[in-house]
PDB file of C-alpha atoms in Angstrom:
ATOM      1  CA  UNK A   1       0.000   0.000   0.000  1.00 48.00           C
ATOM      2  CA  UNK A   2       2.011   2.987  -1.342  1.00 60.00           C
ATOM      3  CA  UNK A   3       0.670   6.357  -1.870  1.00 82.00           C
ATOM      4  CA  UNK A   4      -1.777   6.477   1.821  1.00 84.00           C
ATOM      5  CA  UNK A   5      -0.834   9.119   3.603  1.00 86.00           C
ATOM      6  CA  UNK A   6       0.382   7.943   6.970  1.00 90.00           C
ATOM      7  CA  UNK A   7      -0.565   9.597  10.228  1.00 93.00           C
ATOM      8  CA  UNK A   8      -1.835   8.612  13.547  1.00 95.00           C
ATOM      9  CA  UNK A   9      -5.140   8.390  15.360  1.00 94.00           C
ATOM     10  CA  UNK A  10      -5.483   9.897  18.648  1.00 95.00           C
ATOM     11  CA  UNK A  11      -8.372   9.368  21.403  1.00 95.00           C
ATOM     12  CA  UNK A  12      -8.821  10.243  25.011  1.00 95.00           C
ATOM     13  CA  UNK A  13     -11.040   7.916  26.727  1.00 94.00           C
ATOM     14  CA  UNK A  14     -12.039   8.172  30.794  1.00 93.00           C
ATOM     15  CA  UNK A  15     -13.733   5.728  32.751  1.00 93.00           C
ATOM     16  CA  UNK A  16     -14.772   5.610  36.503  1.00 92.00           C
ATOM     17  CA  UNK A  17     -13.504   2.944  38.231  1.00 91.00           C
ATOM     18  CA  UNK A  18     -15.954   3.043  41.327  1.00 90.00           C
ATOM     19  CA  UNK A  19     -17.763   0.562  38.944  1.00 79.00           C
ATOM     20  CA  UNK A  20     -16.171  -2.304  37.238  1.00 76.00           C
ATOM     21  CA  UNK A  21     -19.140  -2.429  35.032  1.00 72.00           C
ATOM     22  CA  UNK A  22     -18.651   0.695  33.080  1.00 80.00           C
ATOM     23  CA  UNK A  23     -17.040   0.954  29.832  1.00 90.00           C
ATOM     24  CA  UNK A  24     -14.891   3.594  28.961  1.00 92.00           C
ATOM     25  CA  UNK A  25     -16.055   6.707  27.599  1.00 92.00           C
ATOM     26  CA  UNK A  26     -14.931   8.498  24.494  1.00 92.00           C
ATOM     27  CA  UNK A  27     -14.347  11.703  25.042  1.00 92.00           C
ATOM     28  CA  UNK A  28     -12.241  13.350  21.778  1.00 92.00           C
ATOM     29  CA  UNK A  29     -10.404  11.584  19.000  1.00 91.00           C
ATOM     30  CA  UNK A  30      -8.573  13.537  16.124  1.00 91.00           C
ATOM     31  CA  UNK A  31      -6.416  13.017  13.023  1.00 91.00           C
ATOM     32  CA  UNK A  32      -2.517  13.647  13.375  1.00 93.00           C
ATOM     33  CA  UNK A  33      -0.535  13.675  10.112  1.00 92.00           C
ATOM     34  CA  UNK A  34       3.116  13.558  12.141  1.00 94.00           C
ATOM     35  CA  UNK A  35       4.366  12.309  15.739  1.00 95.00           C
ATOM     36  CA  UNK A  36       4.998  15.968  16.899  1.00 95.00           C
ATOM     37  CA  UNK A  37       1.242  16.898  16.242  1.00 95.00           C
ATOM     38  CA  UNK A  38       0.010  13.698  17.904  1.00 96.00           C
ATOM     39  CA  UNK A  39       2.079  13.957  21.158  1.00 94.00           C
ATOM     40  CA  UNK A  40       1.371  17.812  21.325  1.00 95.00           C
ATOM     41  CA  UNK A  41      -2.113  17.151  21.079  1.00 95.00           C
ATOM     42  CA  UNK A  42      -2.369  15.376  24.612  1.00 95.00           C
ATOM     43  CA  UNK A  43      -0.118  17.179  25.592  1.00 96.00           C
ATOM     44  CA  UNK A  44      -2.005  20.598  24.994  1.00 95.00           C
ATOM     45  CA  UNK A  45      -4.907  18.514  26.866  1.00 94.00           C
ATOM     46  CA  UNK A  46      -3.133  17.781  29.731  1.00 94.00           C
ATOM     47  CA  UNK A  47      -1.419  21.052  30.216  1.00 94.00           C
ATOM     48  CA  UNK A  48      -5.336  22.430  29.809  1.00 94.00           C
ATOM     49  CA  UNK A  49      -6.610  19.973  32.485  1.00 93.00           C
ATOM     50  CA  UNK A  50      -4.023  20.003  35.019  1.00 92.00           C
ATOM     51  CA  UNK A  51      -5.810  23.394  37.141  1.00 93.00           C
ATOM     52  CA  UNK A  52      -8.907  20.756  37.403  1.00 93.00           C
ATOM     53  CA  UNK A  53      -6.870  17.590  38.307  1.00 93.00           C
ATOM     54  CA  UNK A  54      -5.928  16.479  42.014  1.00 94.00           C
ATOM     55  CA  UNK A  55      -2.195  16.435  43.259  1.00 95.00           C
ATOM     56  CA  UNK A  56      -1.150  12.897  42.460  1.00 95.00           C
ATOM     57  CA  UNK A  57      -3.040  13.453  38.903  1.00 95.00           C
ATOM     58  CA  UNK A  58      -1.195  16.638  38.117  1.00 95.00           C
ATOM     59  CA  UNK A  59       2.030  15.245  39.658  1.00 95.00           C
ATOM     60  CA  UNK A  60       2.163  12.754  36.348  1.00 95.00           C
ATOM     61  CA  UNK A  61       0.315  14.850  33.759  1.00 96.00           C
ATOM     62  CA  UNK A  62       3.590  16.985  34.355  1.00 96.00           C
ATOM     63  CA  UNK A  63       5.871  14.187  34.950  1.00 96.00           C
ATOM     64  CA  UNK A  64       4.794  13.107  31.158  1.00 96.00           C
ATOM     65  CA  UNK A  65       5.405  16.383  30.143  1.00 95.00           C
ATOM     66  CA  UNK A  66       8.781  17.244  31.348  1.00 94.00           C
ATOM     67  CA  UNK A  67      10.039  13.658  31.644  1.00 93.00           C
ATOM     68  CA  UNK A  68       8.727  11.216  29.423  1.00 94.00           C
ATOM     69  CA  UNK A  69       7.044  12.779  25.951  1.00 95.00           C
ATOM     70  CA  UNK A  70      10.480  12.491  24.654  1.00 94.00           C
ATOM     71  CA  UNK A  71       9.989   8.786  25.251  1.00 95.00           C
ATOM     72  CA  UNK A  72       6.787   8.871  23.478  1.00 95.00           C
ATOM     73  CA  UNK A  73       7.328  10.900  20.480  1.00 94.00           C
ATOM     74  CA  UNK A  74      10.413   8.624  19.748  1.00 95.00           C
ATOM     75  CA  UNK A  75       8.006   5.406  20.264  1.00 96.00           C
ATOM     76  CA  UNK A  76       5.957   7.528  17.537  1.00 95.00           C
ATOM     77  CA  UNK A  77       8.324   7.989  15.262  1.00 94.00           C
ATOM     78  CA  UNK A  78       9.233   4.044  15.244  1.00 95.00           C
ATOM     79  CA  UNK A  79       5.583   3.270  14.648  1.00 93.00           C
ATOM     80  CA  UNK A  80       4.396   2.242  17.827  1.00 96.00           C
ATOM     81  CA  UNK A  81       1.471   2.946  19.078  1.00 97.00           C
ATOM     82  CA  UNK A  82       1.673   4.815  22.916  1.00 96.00           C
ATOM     83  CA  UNK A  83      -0.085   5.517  26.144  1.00 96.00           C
ATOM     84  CA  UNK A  84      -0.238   8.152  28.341  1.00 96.00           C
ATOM     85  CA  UNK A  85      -3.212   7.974  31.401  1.00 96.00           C
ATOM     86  CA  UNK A  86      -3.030   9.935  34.617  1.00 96.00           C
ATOM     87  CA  UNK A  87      -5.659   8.704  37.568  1.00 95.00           C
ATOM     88  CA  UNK A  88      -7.969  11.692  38.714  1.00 94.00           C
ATOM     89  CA  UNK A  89      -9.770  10.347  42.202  1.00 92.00           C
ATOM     90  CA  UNK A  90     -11.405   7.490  41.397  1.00 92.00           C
ATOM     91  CA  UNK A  91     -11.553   8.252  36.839  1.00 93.00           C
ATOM     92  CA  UNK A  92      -8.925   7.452  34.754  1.00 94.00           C
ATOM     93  CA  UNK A  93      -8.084   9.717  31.973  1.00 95.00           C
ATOM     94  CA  UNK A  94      -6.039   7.807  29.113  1.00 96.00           C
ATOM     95  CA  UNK A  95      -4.913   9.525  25.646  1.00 96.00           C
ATOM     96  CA  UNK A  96      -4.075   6.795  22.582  1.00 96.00           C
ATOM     97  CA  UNK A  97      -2.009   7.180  19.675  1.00 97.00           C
ATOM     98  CA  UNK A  98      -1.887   4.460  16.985  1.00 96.00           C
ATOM     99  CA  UNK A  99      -0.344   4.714  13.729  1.00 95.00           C
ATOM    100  CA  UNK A 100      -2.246   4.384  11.063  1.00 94.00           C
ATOM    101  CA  UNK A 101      -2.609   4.798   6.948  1.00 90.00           C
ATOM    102  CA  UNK A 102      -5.530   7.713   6.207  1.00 86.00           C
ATOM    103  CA  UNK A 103      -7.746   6.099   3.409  1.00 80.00           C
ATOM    104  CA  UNK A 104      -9.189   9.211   1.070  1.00 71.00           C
ATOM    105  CA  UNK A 105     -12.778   9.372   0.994  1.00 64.00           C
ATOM    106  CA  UNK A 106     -14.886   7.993  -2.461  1.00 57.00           C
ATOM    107  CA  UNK A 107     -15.163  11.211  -4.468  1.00 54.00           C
ATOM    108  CA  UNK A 108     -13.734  13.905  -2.492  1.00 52.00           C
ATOM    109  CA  UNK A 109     -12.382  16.969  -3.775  1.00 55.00           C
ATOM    110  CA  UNK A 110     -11.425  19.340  -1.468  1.00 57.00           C
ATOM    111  CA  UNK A 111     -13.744  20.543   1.696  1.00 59.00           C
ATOM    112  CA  UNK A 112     -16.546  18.996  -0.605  1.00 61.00           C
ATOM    113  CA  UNK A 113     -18.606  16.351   0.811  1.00 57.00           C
ATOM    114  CA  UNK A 114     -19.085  13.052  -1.589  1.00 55.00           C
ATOM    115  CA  UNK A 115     -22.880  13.028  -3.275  1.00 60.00           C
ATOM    116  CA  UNK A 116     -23.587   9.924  -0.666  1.00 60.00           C
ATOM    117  CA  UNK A 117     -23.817  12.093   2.305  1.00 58.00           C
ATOM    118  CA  UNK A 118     -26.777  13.955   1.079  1.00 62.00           C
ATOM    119  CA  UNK A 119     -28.598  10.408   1.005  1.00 62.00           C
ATOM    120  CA  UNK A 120     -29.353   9.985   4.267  1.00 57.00           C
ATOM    121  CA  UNK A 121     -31.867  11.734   6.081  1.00 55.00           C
ATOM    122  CA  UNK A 122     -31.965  13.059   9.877  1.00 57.00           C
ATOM    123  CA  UNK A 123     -33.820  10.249  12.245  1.00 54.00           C
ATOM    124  CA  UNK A 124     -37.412  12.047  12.635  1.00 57.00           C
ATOM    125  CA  UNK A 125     -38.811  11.454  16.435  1.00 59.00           C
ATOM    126  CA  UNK A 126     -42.129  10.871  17.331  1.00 53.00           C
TER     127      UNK A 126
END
């Protein structure tokens, strides 16, 4: 497969862990075309986050920052996919990035959606 642009996919995900029943949640995911924007990415959401988070929390959302994005981008870089979670009380808060090849879209030029998207029609509620 030669010719796919090559980037990598990036969620955050929390989940409470009070209950062992609940799944994670998805909370954000977004489209990285190179290892720098993927690890800046979480790292712009932790460094938004971190006036919110408890001590221990904040303690490693900067401990990733200062200490071990470094590690991460260079995992990046080497295709492999990474991790970074910090616990917050009883939710943890965990940012993925995979690498991955983008597939283009059926008919897409530009900004302009393909003619298939204006075939469905918004669910009507009774």
């Amino acid at each position: 497969m030669t010719g796919l642009p090559r980037g990598y996919w990036c969620e955050c995900w929390t989940q409470d862990l009070t209950n062992n029943s609940e799944q994670p949640t998805l909370h954000a995911s977004f489209d990285a075309y190179s290892a720098p924007q993927a690890d800046r990415w979480v790292a712009v959401a932790l460094r938004t986050i971190t006036p919110a988070l408890d001590t221990a929390a904040c303690d490693e959302a900067w401990a990733w920052l200062y200490e071990e994005r470094a590690d991460t981008r260079r995992a990046l870089l080497r295709s492999e996919p990474c991790t970074v979670t910090v616990m917050h009380a009883t939710t943890r808060i965990t940012w993925t990035i995979r690498p991955v090849l983008f597939l283009p879209l059926a008919h897409r030029r530009g900004s302009e959606l393909p003619a298939c998207a204006y075939d469905f029609k918004p669910h009507a509620t009774d």
